[in-house]
Amino acid sequence: MASLNVGNLGDYLREQRRSAQLSLRQLAEAAGVSNPYLSQIERGLRKPSAEVLQQVAKALRISAETLYVRAGILDEREREELETRAVILADPSINERQKQVLLQIYDSFRKENGLDAALVVHDAGEDAGIGGAAGTGPGART
């Protein structure tokens, strides 16, 4: 069996599908993928793209990041950082400016603790405002 290190992913998907009480065919339809392809993913014979994993996660109502980690696309630390960012960005009790400031503070703490903020740059595209060097702007204390 040519398991592409996705056997764990397949087992996890099967478990999630069964706990959601969905047949393979129902999940395939809800995710917009073919039934045979989804079956091959569950059996560890295919390595799905991030896009397919996102569609499956949405159909199962679970975190896409969790599937990314299981598929080896994302490591656990990156998943935790993405989930933290998602919670901040989804919080309706703070405005957009406050969210961006909070993310900048979060990045500065990560940098201070020796964690790379590079994920922010490639995750947020060209938004250099997030993930910049902490304590280097106007008003920074020395």
Short mmCIF file of N, CA and C in Angstrom, two decimals:
data_model
loop_
_atom_site.label_atom_id
_atom_site.label_comp_id
_atom_site.label_asym_id
_atom_site.label_seq_id
_atom_site.Cartn_x
_atom_site.Cartn_y
_atom_site.Cartn_z
N MET A 1 0.85 -1.19 0.00
CA MET A 1 0.00 0.00 0.00
C MET A 1 0.88 1.23 0.00
N ALA A 2 0.72 2.09 -0.95
CA ALA A 2 1.53 3.30 -1.08
C ALA A 2 0.93 4.44 -0.27
N SER A 3 0.96 4.29 1.04
CA SER A 3 0.40 5.33 1.90
C SER A 3 1.33 6.54 1.91
N LEU A 4 0.85 7.66 1.45
CA LEU A 4 1.63 8.88 1.34
C LEU A 4 1.61 9.66 2.65
N ASN A 5 1.72 8.96 3.78
CA ASN A 5 1.65 9.60 5.08
C ASN A 5 0.29 10.26 5.29
N VAL A 6 -0.71 9.74 4.61
CA VAL A 6 -2.05 10.28 4.78
C VAL A 6 -2.99 9.23 5.34
N GLY A 7 -2.45 8.07 5.73
CA GLY A 7 -3.28 7.04 6.36
C GLY A 7 -3.93 7.59 7.61
N ASN A 8 -3.15 8.34 8.38
CA ASN A 8 -3.66 8.98 9.58
C ASN A 8 -4.77 9.96 9.21
N LEU A 9 -4.58 10.69 8.13
CA LEU A 9 -5.60 11.61 7.65
C LEU A 9 -6.86 10.84 7.26
N GLY A 10 -6.68 9.77 6.50
CA GLY A 10 -7.83 8.98 6.06
C GLY A 10 -8.62 8.40 7.21
N ASP A 11 -7.90 7.84 8.19
CA ASP A 11 -8.57 7.30 9.37
C ASP A 11 -9.33 8.39 10.11
N TYR A 12 -8.69 9.55 10.23
CA TYR A 12 -9.33 10.67 10.93
C TYR A 12 -10.58 11.13 10.18
N LEU A 13 -10.47 11.25 8.85
CA LEU A 13 -11.63 11.65 8.05
C LEU A 13 -12.78 10.66 8.19
N ARG A 14 -12.45 9.38 8.13
CA ARG A 14 -13.48 8.35 8.27
C ARG A 14 -14.17 8.46 9.62
N GLU A 15 -13.36 8.66 10.67
CA GLU A 15 -13.92 8.81 12.02
C GLU A 15 -14.84 10.03 12.11
N GLN A 16 -14.40 11.15 11.55
CA GLN A 16 -15.21 12.37 11.57
C GLN A 16 -16.49 12.21 10.76
N ARG A 17 -16.37 11.55 9.62
CA ARG A 17 -17.55 11.32 8.76
C ARG A 17 -18.57 10.46 9.48
N ARG A 18 -18.09 9.41 10.13
CA ARG A 18 -19.00 8.51 10.85
C ARG A 18 -19.64 9.21 12.06
N SER A 19 -18.85 10.03 12.76
CA SER A 19 -19.44 10.73 13.91
C SER A 19 -20.46 11.77 13.46
N ALA A 20 -20.29 12.27 12.23
CA ALA A 20 -21.28 13.20 11.67
C ALA A 20 -22.45 12.46 11.04
N GLN A 21 -22.39 11.14 11.10
CA GLN A 21 -23.44 10.25 10.56
C GLN A 21 -23.70 10.53 9.08
N LEU A 22 -22.59 10.62 8.33
CA LEU A 22 -22.67 10.83 6.88
C LEU A 22 -22.10 9.61 6.17
N SER A 23 -22.73 9.24 5.08
CA SER A 23 -22.16 8.18 4.26
C SER A 23 -21.03 8.79 3.43
N LEU A 24 -20.21 7.94 2.87
CA LEU A 24 -19.13 8.42 2.01
C LEU A 24 -19.71 9.24 0.86
N ARG A 25 -20.78 8.74 0.31
CA ARG A 25 -21.42 9.44 -0.82
C ARG A 25 -21.96 10.81 -0.40
N GLN A 26 -22.58 10.89 0.78
CA GLN A 26 -23.12 12.17 1.26
C GLN A 26 -22.02 13.20 1.49
N LEU A 27 -20.90 12.75 2.09
CA LEU A 27 -19.80 13.67 2.33
C LEU A 27 -19.18 14.12 1.02
N ALA A 28 -19.00 13.19 0.10
CA ALA A 28 -18.42 13.54 -1.21
C ALA A 28 -19.27 14.59 -1.90
N GLU A 29 -20.58 14.42 -1.86
CA GLU A 29 -21.49 15.38 -2.48
C GLU A 29 -21.42 16.74 -1.79
N ALA A 30 -21.43 16.72 -0.46
CA ALA A 30 -21.38 17.97 0.30
C ALA A 30 -20.06 18.72 0.09
N ALA A 31 -18.97 17.96 -0.10
CA ALA A 31 -17.65 18.58 -0.28
C ALA A 31 -17.36 18.91 -1.74
N GLY A 32 -18.18 18.40 -2.64
CA GLY A 32 -17.97 18.68 -4.06
C GLY A 32 -16.82 17.89 -4.68
N VAL A 33 -16.58 16.69 -4.14
CA VAL A 33 -15.56 15.81 -4.71
C VAL A 33 -16.22 14.49 -5.09
N SER A 34 -15.54 13.71 -5.90
CA SER A 34 -16.13 12.44 -6.32
C SER A 34 -16.07 11.42 -5.20
N ASN A 35 -17.03 10.53 -5.20
CA ASN A 35 -17.11 9.47 -4.22
C ASN A 35 -15.84 8.59 -4.25
N PRO A 36 -15.39 8.14 -5.44
CA PRO A 36 -14.18 7.31 -5.48
C PRO A 36 -12.94 8.05 -4.95
N TYR A 37 -12.83 9.33 -5.27
CA TYR A 37 -11.68 10.11 -4.81
C TYR A 37 -11.67 10.21 -3.29
N LEU A 38 -12.82 10.50 -2.69
CA LEU A 38 -12.91 10.59 -1.24
C LEU A 38 -12.59 9.24 -0.61
N SER A 39 -13.06 8.16 -1.22
CA SER A 39 -12.75 6.82 -0.73
C SER A 39 -11.25 6.56 -0.74
N GLN A 40 -10.57 7.00 -1.80
CA GLN A 40 -9.12 6.82 -1.89
C GLN A 40 -8.40 7.64 -0.82
N ILE A 41 -8.91 8.82 -0.53
CA ILE A 41 -8.31 9.64 0.54
C ILE A 41 -8.45 8.92 1.87
N GLU A 42 -9.63 8.41 2.15
CA GLU A 42 -9.88 7.71 3.41
C GLU A 42 -9.00 6.47 3.55
N ARG A 43 -8.70 5.81 2.44
CA ARG A 43 -7.87 4.61 2.48
C ARG A 43 -6.37 4.92 2.42
N GLY A 44 -6.02 6.21 2.36
CA GLY A 44 -4.62 6.60 2.35
C GLY A 44 -3.94 6.44 1.01
N LEU A 45 -4.70 6.34 -0.06
CA LEU A 45 -4.13 6.13 -1.39
C LEU A 45 -3.91 7.44 -2.15
N ARG A 46 -4.56 8.49 -1.73
CA ARG A 46 -4.43 9.80 -2.38
C ARG A 46 -4.09 10.85 -1.35
N LYS A 47 -3.29 11.81 -1.78
CA LYS A 47 -3.00 12.96 -0.93
C LYS A 47 -3.76 14.14 -1.50
N PRO A 48 -4.79 14.59 -0.81
CA PRO A 48 -5.62 15.69 -1.32
C PRO A 48 -4.92 17.04 -1.22
N SER A 49 -5.35 17.95 -2.05
CA SER A 49 -4.84 19.32 -2.00
C SER A 49 -5.44 20.04 -0.79
N ALA A 50 -4.85 21.17 -0.47
CA ALA A 50 -5.37 22.00 0.63
C ALA A 50 -6.79 22.44 0.32
N GLU A 51 -7.07 22.71 -0.95
CA GLU A 51 -8.42 23.14 -1.35
C GLU A 51 -9.45 22.05 -1.09
N VAL A 52 -9.11 20.82 -1.46
CA VAL A 52 -10.03 19.69 -1.22
C VAL A 52 -10.22 19.49 0.28
N LEU A 53 -9.13 19.58 1.04
CA LEU A 53 -9.26 19.43 2.49
C LEU A 53 -10.14 20.51 3.09
N GLN A 54 -10.04 21.71 2.55
CA GLN A 54 -10.88 22.80 3.03
C GLN A 54 -12.36 22.50 2.74
N GLN A 55 -12.65 22.00 1.57
CA GLN A 55 -14.03 21.66 1.20
C GLN A 55 -14.57 20.54 2.10
N VAL A 56 -13.74 19.53 2.36
CA VAL A 56 -14.16 18.42 3.22
C VAL A 56 -14.37 18.92 4.64
N ALA A 57 -13.45 19.75 5.13
CA ALA A 57 -13.59 20.30 6.49
C ALA A 57 -14.88 21.09 6.63
N LYS A 58 -15.18 21.89 5.62
CA LYS A 58 -16.41 22.68 5.65
C LYS A 58 -17.64 21.78 5.69
N ALA A 59 -17.61 20.71 4.89
CA ALA A 59 -18.74 19.78 4.86
C ALA A 59 -18.89 19.04 6.19
N LEU A 60 -17.76 18.77 6.84
CA LEU A 60 -17.80 18.08 8.14
C LEU A 60 -17.97 19.04 9.31
N ARG A 61 -17.86 20.34 9.02
CA ARG A 61 -17.95 21.37 10.06
C ARG A 61 -16.85 21.22 11.10
N ILE A 62 -15.62 21.02 10.59
CA ILE A 62 -14.45 20.93 11.45
C ILE A 62 -13.40 21.90 10.93
N SER A 63 -12.34 22.07 11.68
CA SER A 63 -11.27 22.99 11.32
C SER A 63 -10.44 22.45 10.15
N ALA A 64 -10.30 23.26 9.12
CA ALA A 64 -9.47 22.89 7.98
C ALA A 64 -8.02 22.76 8.43
N GLU A 65 -7.60 23.59 9.36
CA GLU A 65 -6.23 23.55 9.84
C GLU A 65 -5.90 22.20 10.45
N THR A 66 -6.85 21.60 11.15
CA THR A 66 -6.63 20.27 11.73
C THR A 66 -6.36 19.26 10.62
N LEU A 67 -7.10 19.35 9.53
CA LEU A 67 -6.86 18.45 8.41
C LEU A 67 -5.51 18.73 7.76
N TYR A 68 -5.13 20.00 7.69
CA TYR A 68 -3.83 20.36 7.11
C TYR A 68 -2.69 19.73 7.92
N VAL A 69 -2.82 19.76 9.24
CA VAL A 69 -1.80 19.16 10.11
C VAL A 69 -1.76 17.65 9.87
N ARG A 70 -2.91 17.02 9.83
CA ARG A 70 -2.97 15.57 9.61
C ARG A 70 -2.40 15.17 8.26
N ALA A 71 -2.54 16.04 7.27
CA ALA A 71 -2.04 15.74 5.93
C ALA A 71 -0.57 16.15 5.76
N GLY A 72 0.00 16.79 6.77
CA GLY A 72 1.39 17.20 6.69
C GLY A 72 1.61 18.50 5.93
N ILE A 73 0.54 19.24 5.67
CA ILE A 73 0.64 20.52 4.97
C ILE A 73 1.05 21.63 5.94
N LEU A 74 0.67 21.49 7.18
CA LEU A 74 0.88 22.51 8.19
C LEU A 74 1.39 21.82 9.45
N ASP A 75 2.33 22.42 10.15
CA ASP A 75 2.74 21.80 11.40
C ASP A 75 1.86 22.31 12.54
N GLU A 76 1.96 21.64 13.66
CA GLU A 76 1.07 21.91 14.80
C GLU A 76 1.19 23.35 15.30
N ARG A 77 2.42 23.87 15.37
CA ARG A 77 2.60 25.25 15.84
C ARG A 77 1.93 26.24 14.90
N GLU A 78 2.07 26.01 13.60
CA GLU A 78 1.44 26.91 12.64
C GLU A 78 -0.08 26.85 12.78
N ARG A 79 -0.62 25.65 13.00
CA ARG A 79 -2.06 25.49 13.18
C ARG A 79 -2.54 26.30 14.39
N GLU A 80 -1.80 26.19 15.49
CA GLU A 80 -2.19 26.91 16.70
C GLU A 80 -2.15 28.42 16.46
N GLU A 81 -1.12 28.88 15.75
CA GLU A 81 -1.02 30.30 15.47
C GLU A 81 -2.17 30.75 14.58
N LEU A 82 -2.48 29.96 13.55
CA LEU A 82 -3.59 30.32 12.65
C LEU A 82 -4.92 30.35 13.40
N GLU A 83 -5.12 29.39 14.30
CA GLU A 83 -6.37 29.37 15.05
C GLU A 83 -6.47 30.58 15.98
N THR A 84 -5.35 30.97 16.58
CA THR A 84 -5.33 32.16 17.44
C THR A 84 -5.70 33.39 16.63
N ARG A 85 -5.09 33.51 15.46
CA ARG A 85 -5.38 34.64 14.58
C ARG A 85 -6.85 34.63 14.14
N ALA A 86 -7.36 33.45 13.82
CA ALA A 86 -8.75 33.36 13.37
C ALA A 86 -9.72 33.80 14.46
N VAL A 87 -9.43 33.42 15.70
CA VAL A 87 -10.29 33.82 16.82
C VAL A 87 -10.27 35.34 16.98
N ILE A 88 -9.08 35.92 16.90
CA ILE A 88 -8.98 37.38 17.02
C ILE A 88 -9.76 38.06 15.90
N LEU A 89 -9.54 37.60 14.67
CA LEU A 89 -10.20 38.24 13.52
C LEU A 89 -11.71 38.04 13.51
N ALA A 90 -12.18 36.98 14.15
CA ALA A 90 -13.62 36.69 14.16
C ALA A 90 -14.36 37.36 15.32
N ASP A 91 -13.63 37.95 16.24
CA ASP A 91 -14.27 38.54 17.42
C ASP A 91 -15.08 39.78 17.03
N PRO A 92 -16.41 39.72 17.19
CA PRO A 92 -17.25 40.85 16.80
C PRO A 92 -17.24 42.00 17.81
N SER A 93 -16.63 41.77 18.96
CA SER A 93 -16.66 42.81 19.99
C SER A 93 -15.55 43.85 19.84
N ILE A 94 -14.63 43.64 18.91
CA ILE A 94 -13.59 44.63 18.67
C ILE A 94 -13.58 45.02 17.19
N ASN A 95 -13.18 46.26 16.93
CA ASN A 95 -13.20 46.74 15.54
C ASN A 95 -11.95 46.29 14.79
N GLU A 96 -11.90 46.57 13.49
CA GLU A 96 -10.80 46.11 12.64
C GLU A 96 -9.45 46.69 13.06
N ARG A 97 -9.42 47.95 13.42
CA ARG A 97 -8.17 48.55 13.86
C ARG A 97 -7.66 47.87 15.13
N GLN A 98 -8.57 47.62 16.06
CA GLN A 98 -8.18 46.94 17.29
C GLN A 98 -7.68 45.53 17.02
N LYS A 99 -8.29 44.85 16.08
CA LYS A 99 -7.84 43.50 15.71
C LYS A 99 -6.42 43.53 15.17
N GLN A 100 -6.14 44.51 14.30
CA GLN A 100 -4.80 44.61 13.72
C GLN A 100 -3.76 44.95 14.79
N VAL A 101 -4.10 45.83 15.72
CA VAL A 101 -3.19 46.17 16.81
C VAL A 101 -2.95 44.95 17.68
N LEU A 102 -4.00 44.21 18.00
CA LEU A 102 -3.86 43.01 18.81
C LEU A 102 -2.98 41.97 18.12
N LEU A 103 -3.13 41.82 16.81
CA LEU A 103 -2.27 40.89 16.07
C LEU A 103 -0.81 41.36 16.06
N GLN A 104 -0.59 42.66 16.00
CA GLN A 104 0.77 43.18 16.05
C GLN A 104 1.41 42.89 17.42
N ILE A 105 0.64 43.07 18.47
CA ILE A 105 1.12 42.77 19.81
C ILE A 105 1.43 41.28 19.93
N TYR A 106 0.55 40.45 19.43
CA TYR A 106 0.73 39.00 19.43
C TYR A 106 2.04 38.64 18.72
N ASP A 107 2.27 39.25 17.55
CA ASP A 107 3.49 38.99 16.79
C ASP A 107 4.73 39.44 17.56
N SER A 108 4.64 40.58 18.24
CA SER A 108 5.80 41.07 18.99
C SER A 108 6.14 40.11 20.14
N PHE A 109 5.13 39.57 20.81
CA PHE A 109 5.38 38.60 21.87
C PHE A 109 6.00 37.32 21.30
N ARG A 110 5.48 36.88 20.16
CA ARG A 110 6.05 35.67 19.52
C ARG A 110 7.51 35.90 19.15
N LYS A 111 7.81 37.06 18.61
CA LYS A 111 9.19 37.37 18.23
C LYS A 111 10.08 37.45 19.46
N GLU A 112 9.58 38.08 20.51
CA GLU A 112 10.33 38.19 21.75
C GLU A 112 10.65 36.82 22.33
N ASN A 113 9.75 35.87 22.13
CA ASN A 113 9.94 34.51 22.63
C ASN A 113 10.67 33.61 21.65
N GLY A 114 11.17 34.20 20.57
CA GLY A 114 11.96 33.45 19.62
C GLY A 114 11.18 32.68 18.58
N LEU A 115 9.90 32.96 18.44
CA LEU A 115 9.09 32.28 17.44
C LEU A 115 9.04 33.12 16.18
N ASP A 116 9.14 32.46 15.06
CA ASP A 116 9.19 33.14 13.77
C ASP A 116 7.82 33.68 13.39
N ALA A 117 7.79 34.94 12.97
CA ALA A 117 6.55 35.57 12.52
C ALA A 117 6.41 35.49 11.01
N ALA A 118 7.24 34.66 10.35
CA ALA A 118 7.22 34.57 8.89
C ALA A 118 5.89 34.05 8.38
N LEU A 119 5.21 33.22 9.17
CA LEU A 119 3.92 32.68 8.75
C LEU A 119 2.95 33.81 8.47
N VAL A 120 3.02 34.86 9.26
CA VAL A 120 2.11 35.98 9.09
C VAL A 120 2.29 36.62 7.72
N VAL A 121 3.53 36.78 7.32
CA VAL A 121 3.82 37.45 6.06
C VAL A 121 3.27 36.65 4.89
N HIS A 122 3.54 35.33 4.86
CA HIS A 122 3.02 34.57 3.73
C HIS A 122 1.54 34.27 3.86
N ASP A 123 1.02 34.29 5.09
CA ASP A 123 -0.41 34.04 5.28
C ASP A 123 -1.22 35.29 4.95
N ALA A 124 -0.69 36.45 5.27
CA ALA A 124 -1.43 37.69 5.07
C ALA A 124 -1.05 38.38 3.76
N GLY A 125 -0.26 37.72 2.96
CA GLY A 125 0.11 38.29 1.67
C GLY A 125 1.09 39.43 1.84
N GLU A 126 0.78 40.56 1.26
CA GLU A 126 1.69 41.69 1.26
C GLU A 126 1.48 42.62 2.44
N ASP A 127 0.66 42.24 3.40
CA ASP A 127 0.38 43.12 4.53
C ASP A 127 1.57 43.13 5.48
N ALA A 128 2.52 44.00 5.22
CA ALA A 128 3.72 44.08 6.05
C ALA A 128 3.44 44.74 7.39
N GLY A 129 2.25 45.29 7.57
CA GLY A 129 1.91 45.91 8.84
C GLY A 129 1.81 44.91 9.95
N ILE A 130 1.50 43.68 9.61
CA ILE A 130 1.42 42.62 10.60
C ILE A 130 2.69 41.81 10.46
N GLY A 131 3.31 41.49 11.55
CA GLY A 131 4.49 40.65 11.50
C GLY A 131 5.77 41.45 11.38
N GLY A 132 5.66 42.77 11.45
CA GLY A 132 6.85 43.62 11.40
C GLY A 132 7.62 43.53 12.70
N ALA A 133 8.75 44.14 12.74
CA ALA A 133 9.58 44.09 13.94
C ALA A 133 8.89 44.85 15.07
N ALA A 134 8.88 44.24 16.22
CA ALA A 134 8.24 44.84 17.38
C ALA A 134 9.15 45.89 17.99
N GLY A 135 8.56 46.95 18.46
CA GLY A 135 9.30 47.96 19.19
C GLY A 135 10.21 48.82 18.33
N THR A 136 9.96 48.88 17.04
CA THR A 136 10.82 49.69 16.18
C THR A 136 10.11 50.89 15.61
N GLY A 137 8.85 51.01 15.87
CA GLY A 137 8.07 52.11 15.29
C GLY A 137 8.10 53.35 16.17
N PRO A 138 7.34 54.37 15.76
CA PRO A 138 7.27 55.59 16.54
C PRO A 138 6.72 55.28 17.93
N GLY A 139 7.29 55.90 18.91
CA GLY A 139 6.80 55.72 20.27
C GLY A 139 7.35 54.48 20.95
N ALA A 140 8.27 53.77 20.28
CA ALA A 140 8.83 52.56 20.87
C ALA A 140 9.73 52.95 22.03
N ARG A 141 9.69 52.19 23.10
CA ARG A 141 10.52 52.46 24.26
C ARG A 141 11.89 51.83 24.06
N THR A 142 12.90 52.50 24.54
CA THR A 142 14.26 51.96 24.44
C THR A 142 14.88 51.82 25.79
#
